Amino acid sequence: MGAPLPREWLGIQQFPAATQTKLFDLLGELKQENVNTLTILVMGKGGVGKSSTINSLIGEQVVRVTAFQSEGLRPVMVSRSWAGFTLNVIDTPGLVEAGYVNHQALELIKGFLLNKTIDVLLYVDRLDAYRVDDLDKQIIRAINNSFGKEIWRKSLLVLTHAQLCPPDGLNYDVFSSKRSEGVLNAIRMGAWLKKKEFENSAIPVVLVENSGRCNKNENDEKILPNGEAWIPNLVKAITTVATNKSQAIVVSKKLVDGSDANDKGKIWIPVILGVQWFVLKWIQGAIKQDIATGKGSL
Amino acid sequence: MDAQLSASEFTSQPLSSTSPGFSPPSDNDSKFLTSSLQDHALNVNGNGNTSDNESDEDKFETAPERPLVADLDEQFAKDSDGDSIVKADSGLEGFKGEGFMDKIDTEVVSYGEMEGKLELGSIAHADQSVLPIQSRDDKVVQLDGLKHPGVGDVVESKNPDIKATEEVLYATLDNGFDHISHDDKQPVLGDNTELIATNRIEATQVLAGEQNTEIDAHNNADSASESLLYKADFGAKLNDPKEEEVIDGLGEASAGGVGDKSQTMDGSAQPLATHETENLDSDSQTKRLVDMAVEDSYSPETAESSIEDQEEEKHHEDGGGEIEGSDSDGETDGMIFENSEAAKQFLEELERESGIGSHSAADSSHDHSQGIDGQIVVESDDEEDTDEEGEGKELFDSAALAALLKAATGVGSDGGNITITSQDGSRLFSVERPAGLGSSLSNSKSAPRSNRPNLFTQSAVTNARDSEDNLSEEDKRKLEKLQSIRVKFLRLVQRLGHSPEDSIAAQVLYRLALVAGRQTSQLFSLDSAKRTALQFESENKDDLSFSLNILVLGKIGVGKSATINAIFGEEKTSIHAFEPATTVVKEISGTVDGVTLRVIDTPGLKSSAMEQGANRKVLASIKNFIKKCPPDIVIYVDRLDMQTRDLNDLPLLKSITNSLGSSIWKNAIVTLTHAASAPPDGPSGSPLSYEVFVAQRSHVVQQSIGQAVGDLRLMNPSLMNPVSLVENHPSCRKNRDGHKVLPNGQTWRPQLLLLCYSMKILSEASSLSKPQDPFDHRKLFGFRVRSPPLPYLLSWLLQSRAHPKLAADQGGENGDSDIDMADLSDSDQEEDEDEYDQLPPFKPLRKAQLSKLSKEQRKAYFEEYDYRVKLLQRKQWREELKRMREMKKKGKPAADEFGYTGEEGDQENGAPAAVPVPLPDMVLPPSFDADNPAFRYRFLEPTSQFLARPVLDTHGWDHDCGYDGVNVEHSLAIANQFPAAVSVQLTKDKKEFNIHLDSSVSLKHGENGSSMAGFDIQNVGKQLAYILRGETKFKNLKKNKTAAGFSVTFLGENVATGVKLEDQIAVGKRLMVVGSTGTVRSQGDSAYGANVEVRLRDADFPIGQDQSSLGLSLVKWRGDLALGANFQSQFSVGRSSKIAVRAGLNNKMSGQITVRTSSSDQLQIALAGILPIVMAIYKSIRPGVSENYSMY
């Protein structure tokens, strides 16, 4: 992993004091849990604000954000350390290309993640998109197929563009809960999670507003329209997920390549051969008998 | 004015202002007008020509005192309380006092003002036009006098008053630039529009109130103050009667100065007012281009409020360059667009900009018949100045005369008109034209046009040209309709609360003007339309028969239904944030501002490629639905705040295109909802500006659409779908009137409706006008219906055709055979035969033997050999003829013993009814090779009656097999009596499929006559043309054959009919003259043509293949005369090679020379390889030729 020493997390200092204290508390909690490294994988469609979220989280412009140009195809890992604690955030390219899930990008991501441990997956989508379409499900399915069902236990739904005024006169909370419900449903269906299973491992939802126009409270923290400061929220949710009972996902060779088809069902080969031999024998016997009892040619 | 003006005075104006080089001394007989003219010229020119102007300088000195700047200020102070007209009046009293206006009222006031404005405009123009010239003075030798110092002079040597105006002008200009540079989009446009608007207000004095309401708050102050400044200025100057004259003179002079550009005949206000705006427009445009190129984020603060000459010069240079580089704006725009970061936005601007620019042109085209020309010239004058000069004089003559006429008739005669502008003048002008103006006018008109490249589409030019003719009934009807459309549009615009000067509206009006052509000037002007519209609106008439069918398409959840609700202003359809609210296609109708809207709401489409099947189902139901009520407008809805850049919508857009056809996009408006959402952060971390955001997003959507449609509109901004913004959020900011306002200050709903109306109006107009609409190349690109290419059909008709005939042994010698047996005397024959028979026996040598011969021997041998071969051939030929004649004498139709008979190829070089020999089956290479044409095109049935041949594409690539078609021919005799020939050629390559079928049946009457009926199918452009033709040919004299024919062509829904007459005279044995003439007519459009061809053949023709032909052809179509000459010659060089030369030239000075050498000698082939085998020289240096040629 980080052969070069990760850079100092200077960005944390530029957060408002209130946020900083909250963050330090949370980091302290992590330390208590003996977690010294946290790897966060960020995935989602293109243009939903993955990179912006990372920038907000780290507090620096670590990943280039361009509004209209597609970012590169390669995943990028950003590492920051703070008092012996290392935070790795992996930014990935958008998973959609021309109406399809970009499997090439997915493969790249998998290759990049090889031998890494994913503590938290941030699945990013927009809060202000109203509909969940099939493409979302496809993406979720693709993630599911790549990293296994278990990843959803370690994941977190991040809804960006949270600073909005809900349409149709809906309440903000109602709107956001409805929207998160929609996406969560998509995750459930996309990942083929059983309803119960899904309810057991409820995926936390965090609303995020990365724009520079985000409202701030008296402590200069970025807040959502419902008054919550979202950066501590996000970090808190991350720590919760990171320290929950589920195992972190270790991206092994096997996971990346999928199971080896050559090994699959090897054991059955002699059995099938044996069965075939018996069938063959039986047929031969039948023919012989037929010849013996037969009345010659027609 | 009538008594005081003389043509010569006027002639001096343009010369002095534009071309100092040859300004003739004007007759300075103390006419104040002259003095002021010269005065002005001097100012403008900055003493470009000292020798001529010396006398004028005196005048200059003696010119009456001008009010000083202080005065001006005072005036301004007074004026600023809005009472500017009164101020101007004071000047106009003088005007009146001079007695050349018998009516003084507000109209006159406006006149006076306009004069003042005029002057401003002209000065501005003078400066500006000088600069580009200066930037390339190496070329413009004549204009040396006009070099930069001249510009300085404009300011320096000016009288106080002019200086004052100059400054004012600069101030306003600066203002303009200020806005332009710091505000990327709307304000700029607004500003320009404002300038126009203010001009128009003054010019028309009718719509003033309404227009002012439309002015944005932001610009209002500026423009108002500008106009006040102007007015104040005029006021300042106009307070002196004499002064007024001066100004008038100046106006005239500037008319001269700009005159040959605008061709405004009377130098009255409006054209120059529009000119000024034009200039401003072009300036700002240039400026912005520069800005854009240099740095797209030109921060507001960096724009200095004072723009230096130098800087301006720079822009001008750029502008010049740009204009030079692009005569069709669209393309350069595209290029710039490529380069620049903030491409899209600027393009849009440019488009609008050009809309405005053209708007002024349109105005002038309404108001003066010469408007379009004016526009043309203005746009290109930077590069054409040298040319201009030559024409200047002539041009001005007409201008002067027009002005004279106008003055003579007086302003009062124009009772109904509100403006005393050139509308008046042009009317007079056109009335009086036959009385001697005609020639100079048409000269002046055609001259600049001929060398002006395609600023306008060809049809615009032809339209303009046509308008010289009197209006036909049809045209009149068309124009009436057009006028009613225009009135309708103006009313709609008014109802939406826009002004006609709004960029979209202006663009539409301009296009309508283009459709109308120039005829509008006389009967149907924009102003009268405006008046009518105003009248209707004030009467509250509710007879606006305008309905609009709108189809709304888009992804799910983007807000289609919400948009519909917002358009209607009420909850017409249910919306839901999370669930698809619209599940079936349904129609929602309602009335908005008296317009019946029928909106087809559709279920949302899905963007995933996997779900396109579902989309197709939805689209199929949409298709069914729109069969019932075809939409006028398609609104494609997407969200503004979706920053998808992964071409996510491509599958969706492709599905739409596939299901509904690409034509669905031609009337499509891209509507971006959630327009009030905040722009995302840019790379620098600070949010993008709203304009950039919108521009980039619209560009993404447009590009996706372009990609989905798969045509090249990507690069052409003018073909992109217009974009409108929508915000449906209930908490969207609203203005006082309760309209929702976007972050850029736009009220989106009227804007969207205006866009819809405009597109509908335009398509209405386009359906009204002839298919050669100037604008439908924009919208109907690739789908347009063309008028049949008459010249092509004509040439097809005029082709002399061989009548199919029965096989020789069927006694098929027809009257049309080119070989006259009678010409070959028997004695001749005998002699020849004898000659051959008398020759001593000759033993051909073998190759081995041949190689032993010495050079001389070999030569002698070959000569002898050739001679003998020739004689033998001749003998065989005679025998053949003899046989035929005998057969004919017997008159018995021989049995069709040859399976395949008939004639192919040229009648001239073929023996009558040469028996075609099928191609020998190609020898197949031993191993299969798909590239080998032998495998591809095997002729499997060698004995078939059909003659099939592969068609070799001569222009194919190297290593390409080159065969992309097949040709099948068949000749037969129907009922053994009517010979018929059919030949079909099919060509197909990746892009196109061509079919060319010729079939004909002929009937022989008697010895000397034959008739032929034929049916052809061929590709003309993208359509198939079905041609039915008939022809009768008879030999009336021994040496003369006459043919008459007709043709009916069905091309799409057009039918073209044609007749022709052809005559063929044989002069002696070797010379043949063929003349033919004909006409083709379709939809009131005719083409006339005539061909003359002289053919010279070898003495012993069928054997010797040397022949030459010279053809002349003349085609007249749409007032365009095309003359072409063709020369073709074929001769043998040596015994084994042949050279064919072809040369063609037409009156557009473009031509082509082809030399083709064929040789059967190895060495010569090598030599031929050294020589260019085909050499084509195109001399179409003069651009515009291509335009004239683009008939289809």
CSV table of C-alpha atoms in Angstrom, one decimal, chain B residues 831-1039:
chain,number,residue,atom,x,y,z
B,831,GLU,CA,-12.2,1.8,-106.8
B,832,ASP,CA,-11.4,1.0,-103.3
B,833,GLU,CA,-12.1,-2.6,-103.7
B,834,ASP,CA,-10.0,-2.7,-106.8
B,835,GLU,CA,-7.3,-1.0,-105.0
B,836,TYR,CA,-7.2,-3.6,-102.3
B,837,ASP,CA,-7.5,-6.4,-104.8
B,838,GLN,CA,-4.9,-5.1,-107.0
B,839,LEU,CA,-2.3,-5.1,-104.3
B,840,PRO,CA,0.3,-7.7,-104.6
B,841,PRO,CA,0.0,-10.5,-102.1
B,842,PHE,CA,1.3,-9.6,-98.8
B,843,LYS,CA,2.7,-12.0,-96.3
B,844,PRO,CA,2.6,-10.8,-92.7
B,845,LEU,CA,5.8,-11.5,-90.9
B,846,ARG,CA,6.3,-13.3,-87.7
B,847,LYS,CA,7.7,-11.6,-84.7
B,848,ALA,CA,11.0,-13.4,-85.0
B,849,GLN,CA,11.3,-12.3,-88.6
B,850,LEU,CA,10.3,-8.8,-87.7
B,851,SER,CA,13.1,-8.5,-85.2
B,852,LYS,CA,15.6,-9.2,-87.9
B,853,LEU,CA,14.6,-6.3,-90.0
B,854,SER,CA,16.5,-3.1,-90.0
B,855,LYS,CA,14.8,0.0,-88.7
B,856,GLU,CA,13.9,1.3,-92.1
B,857,GLN,CA,12.7,-2.0,-93.2
B,858,ARG,CA,10.5,-2.3,-90.2
B,859,LYS,CA,9.1,1.1,-90.8
B,860,ALA,CA,8.3,0.4,-94.4
B,861,TYR,CA,6.8,-2.9,-93.4
B,862,PHE,CA,4.5,-1.3,-90.9
B,863,GLU,CA,3.5,1.4,-93.2
B,864,GLU,CA,2.6,-1.1,-95.8
B,865,TYR,CA,0.9,-3.2,-93.2
B,866,ASP,CA,-1.2,-0.3,-92.0
B,867,TYR,CA,-2.2,0.6,-95.4
B,868,ARG,CA,-3.3,-2.8,-96.2
B,869,VAL,CA,-5.2,-3.1,-93.0
B,870,LYS,CA,-7.0,0.1,-93.7
B,871,LEU,CA,-7.9,-0.9,-97.1
B,872,LEU,CA,-9.1,-4.2,-95.9
B,873,GLN,CA,-11.2,-2.6,-93.3
B,874,ARG,CA,-12.6,-0.3,-95.8
B,875,LYS,CA,-13.4,-3.1,-98.1
B,876,GLN,CA,-15.2,-5.0,-95.3
B,877,TRP,CA,-17.1,-1.9,-94.5
B,878,ARG,CA,-18.3,-1.5,-98.0
B,879,GLU,CA,-19.3,-5.0,-98.2
B,880,GLU,CA,-21.3,-4.7,-95.1
B,881,LEU,CA,-23.0,-1.6,-96.4
B,882,LYS,CA,-23.7,-3.3,-99.6
B,883,ARG,CA,-25.2,-6.2,-97.9
B,884,MET,CA,-27.4,-4.0,-95.9
B,885,ARG,CA,-28.5,-2.1,-98.9
B,886,GLU,CA,-29.4,-5.3,-100.7
B,887,MET,CA,-31.3,-6.4,-97.7
B,888,LYS,CA,-33.1,-3.2,-97.6
B,889,LYS,CA,-34.0,-3.4,-101.1
B,890,LYS,CA,-35.5,-6.8,-100.6
B,891,GLY,CA,-37.4,-5.3,-97.8
B,892,LYS,CA,-37.8,-8.5,-96.0
B,893,PRO,CA,-37.5,-8.5,-92.4
B,894,ALA,CA,-34.9,-11.0,-91.6
B,895,ALA,CA,-35.2,-13.3,-88.8
B,896,ASP,CA,-33.6,-12.4,-85.7
B,897,GLU,CA,-30.8,-14.8,-86.1
B,898,PHE,CA,-28.4,-13.2,-83.8
B,899,GLY,CA,-29.5,-13.6,-80.2
B,900,TYR,CA,-28.4,-10.2,-79.3
B,901,THR,CA,-28.5,-7.3,-81.6
B,902,GLY,CA,-28.8,-3.7,-81.3
B,903,GLU,CA,-26.4,-0.9,-80.8
B,904,GLU,CA,-24.6,0.3,-77.9
B,905,GLY,CA,-22.3,3.1,-77.5
B,906,ASP,CA,-22.0,5.9,-80.0
B,907,GLN,CA,-23.8,5.8,-83.2
B,908,GLU,CA,-21.2,7.8,-84.8
B,909,ASN,CA,-18.3,5.5,-84.5
B,910,GLY,CA,-20.2,2.3,-84.5
B,911,ALA,CA,-21.2,0.5,-87.7
B,912,PRO,CA,-24.9,0.4,-88.0
B,913,ALA,CA,-26.2,-2.2,-85.7
B,914,ALA,CA,-22.9,-3.6,-84.8
B,915,VAL,CA,-23.3,-7.0,-83.3
B,916,PRO,CA,-22.2,-6.8,-79.8
B,917,VAL,CA,-19.9,-9.5,-78.7
B,918,PRO,CA,-20.2,-10.5,-75.2
B,919,LEU,CA,-17.2,-10.0,-73.2
B,920,PRO,CA,-15.1,-13.1,-73.1
B,921,ASP,CA,-15.5,-14.8,-69.8
B,922,MET,CA,-12.7,-13.6,-67.7
B,923,VAL,CA,-9.9,-16.1,-67.0
B,924,LEU,CA,-10.0,-17.0,-63.5
B,925,PRO,CA,-6.8,-16.9,-61.5
B,926,PRO,CA,-5.9,-20.3,-60.2
B,927,SER,CA,-6.5,-19.4,-56.6
B,928,PHE,CA,-9.4,-17.6,-55.2
B,929,ASP,CA,-8.8,-14.0,-54.4
B,930,ALA,CA,-11.7,-11.9,-53.3
B,931,ASP,CA,-10.1,-8.8,-54.5
B,932,ASN,CA,-9.9,-10.0,-58.0
B,933,PRO,CA,-12.8,-8.6,-59.9
B,934,ALA,CA,-12.9,-11.7,-62.0
B,935,PHE,CA,-14.3,-13.5,-59.1
B,936,ARG,CA,-16.7,-10.8,-58.2
B,937,TYR,CA,-18.2,-10.1,-61.5
B,938,ARG,CA,-18.4,-13.2,-63.4
B,939,PHE,CA,-20.5,-13.2,-66.4
B,940,LEU,CA,-22.0,-16.6,-66.1
B,941,GLU,CA,-24.2,-16.8,-69.0
B,942,PRO,CA,-22.2,-15.9,-72.1
B,943,THR,CA,-25.0,-16.5,-74.5
B,944,SER,CA,-27.5,-14.4,-72.7
B,945,GLN,CA,-29.3,-11.9,-74.7
B,946,PHE,CA,-28.4,-9.4,-72.1
B,947,LEU,CA,-25.2,-7.7,-72.4
B,948,ALA,CA,-23.9,-7.3,-68.9
B,949,ARG,CA,-20.8,-5.4,-68.0
B,950,PRO,CA,-19.2,-4.4,-64.8
B,951,VAL,CA,-18.9,-0.6,-64.4
B,952,LEU,CA,-15.5,0.5,-63.6
B,953,ASP,CA,-15.2,3.6,-61.5
B,954,THR,CA,-12.6,5.6,-63.1
B,955,HIS,CA,-12.0,7.7,-60.1
B,956,GLY,CA,-11.4,4.9,-57.8
B,957,TRP,CA,-8.5,4.6,-55.4
B,958,ASP,CA,-5.4,2.7,-56.1
B,959,HIS,CA,-5.7,-0.9,-55.1
B,960,ASP,CA,-9.4,-0.6,-55.2
B,961,CYS,CA,-11.1,-2.9,-57.4
B,962,GLY,CA,-13.0,0.0,-58.8
B,963,TYR,CA,-16.0,-2.0,-59.9
B,964,ASP,CA,-19.0,-0.7,-58.1
B,965,GLY,CA,-21.7,-1.2,-60.5
B,966,VAL,CA,-23.1,-3.2,-63.3
B,967,ASN,CA,-24.5,-2.3,-66.6
B,968,VAL,CA,-27.0,-4.4,-68.4
B,969,GLU,CA,-28.1,-3.8,-71.9
B,970,HIS,CA,-30.6,-5.4,-74.0
B,971,SER,CA,-32.0,-4.8,-77.4
B,972,LEU,CA,-35.0,-6.4,-78.7
B,973,ALA,CA,-37.7,-6.0,-81.2
B,974,ILE,CA,-41.2,-5.9,-80.0
B,975,ALA,CA,-43.4,-7.6,-82.4
B,976,ASN,CA,-40.6,-7.7,-84.8
B,977,GLN,CA,-41.4,-4.2,-85.7
B,978,PHE,CA,-40.6,-1.9,-82.9
B,979,PRO,CA,-37.0,-2.0,-82.0
B,980,ALA,CA,-36.4,-1.3,-78.3
B,981,ALA,CA,-33.4,-0.9,-76.3
B,982,VAL,CA,-33.1,-1.1,-72.5
B,983,SER,CA,-30.0,-0.3,-70.6
B,984,VAL,CA,-29.8,-0.3,-66.8
B,985,GLN,CA,-26.8,0.8,-64.9
B,986,LEU,CA,-26.7,0.2,-61.2
B,987,THR,CA,-24.0,1.6,-59.0
B,988,LYS,CA,-23.7,1.1,-55.4
B,989,ASP,CA,-21.1,2.1,-53.0
B,990,LYS,CA,-21.1,2.5,-49.3
B,991,LYS,CA,-22.8,5.8,-49.5
B,992,GLU,CA,-25.1,5.9,-52.4
B,993,PHE,CA,-27.0,3.8,-54.7
B,994,ASN,CA,-27.5,5.0,-58.2
B,995,ILE,CA,-29.7,3.6,-60.8
B,996,HIS,CA,-29.8,4.8,-64.4
B,997,LEU,CA,-32.3,3.2,-66.6
B,998,ASP,CA,-32.7,4.1,-70.2
B,999,SER,CA,-35.3,2.5,-72.3
B,1000,SER,CA,-36.6,3.4,-75.6
B,1001,VAL,CA,-38.9,2.1,-78.3
B,1002,SER,CA,-38.9,3.5,-81.8
B,1003,LEU,CA,-41.3,3.3,-84.6
B,1004,LYS,CA,-40.3,3.9,-88.1
B,1005,HIS,CA,-42.5,5.7,-90.5
B,1006,GLY,CA,-41.5,5.3,-94.0
B,1007,GLU,CA,-38.0,5.7,-95.2
B,1008,ASN,CA,-37.3,9.0,-93.6
B,1009,GLY,CA,-39.0,9.2,-90.3
B,1010,SER,CA,-38.9,7.5,-87.0
B,1011,SER,CA,-40.4,8.2,-83.7
B,1012,MET,CA,-39.1,7.2,-80.4
B,1013,ALA,CA,-40.7,6.9,-77.0
B,1014,GLY,CA,-38.5,6.5,-74.0
B,1015,PHE,CA,-38.6,6.1,-70.3
B,1016,ASP,CA,-35.6,6.8,-68.1
B,1017,ILE,CA,-35.1,6.5,-64.4
B,1018,GLN,CA,-32.1,8.2,-62.9
B,1019,ASN,CA,-30.9,9.7,-59.7
B,1020,VAL,CA,-31.0,13.4,-59.4
B,1021,GLY,CA,-29.5,14.4,-56.2
B,1022,LYS,CA,-31.2,12.1,-53.7
B,1023,GLN,CA,-34.3,11.6,-55.6
B,1024,LEU,CA,-35.2,9.5,-58.5
B,1025,ALA,CA,-36.3,11.2,-61.6
B,1026,TYR,CA,-38.7,9.5,-63.9
B,1027,ILE,CA,-38.4,10.9,-67.4
B,1028,LEU,CA,-40.8,10.1,-70.1
B,1029,ARG,CA,-39.7,11.4,-73.5
B,1030,GLY,CA,-40.8,11.2,-77.0
B,1031,GLU,CA,-39.1,12.3,-80.1
B,1032,THR,CA,-39.7,12.2,-83.8
B,1033,LYS,CA,-37.0,12.5,-86.3
B,1034,PHE,CA,-37.3,12.8,-90.0
B,1035,LYS,CA,-35.0,13.4,-92.8
B,1036,ASN,CA,-36.5,16.2,-94.8
B,1037,LEU,CA,-33.6,16.8,-97.1
B,1038,LYS,CA,-30.8,14.7,-98.1
B,1039,LYS,CA,-28.4,16.4,-95.9
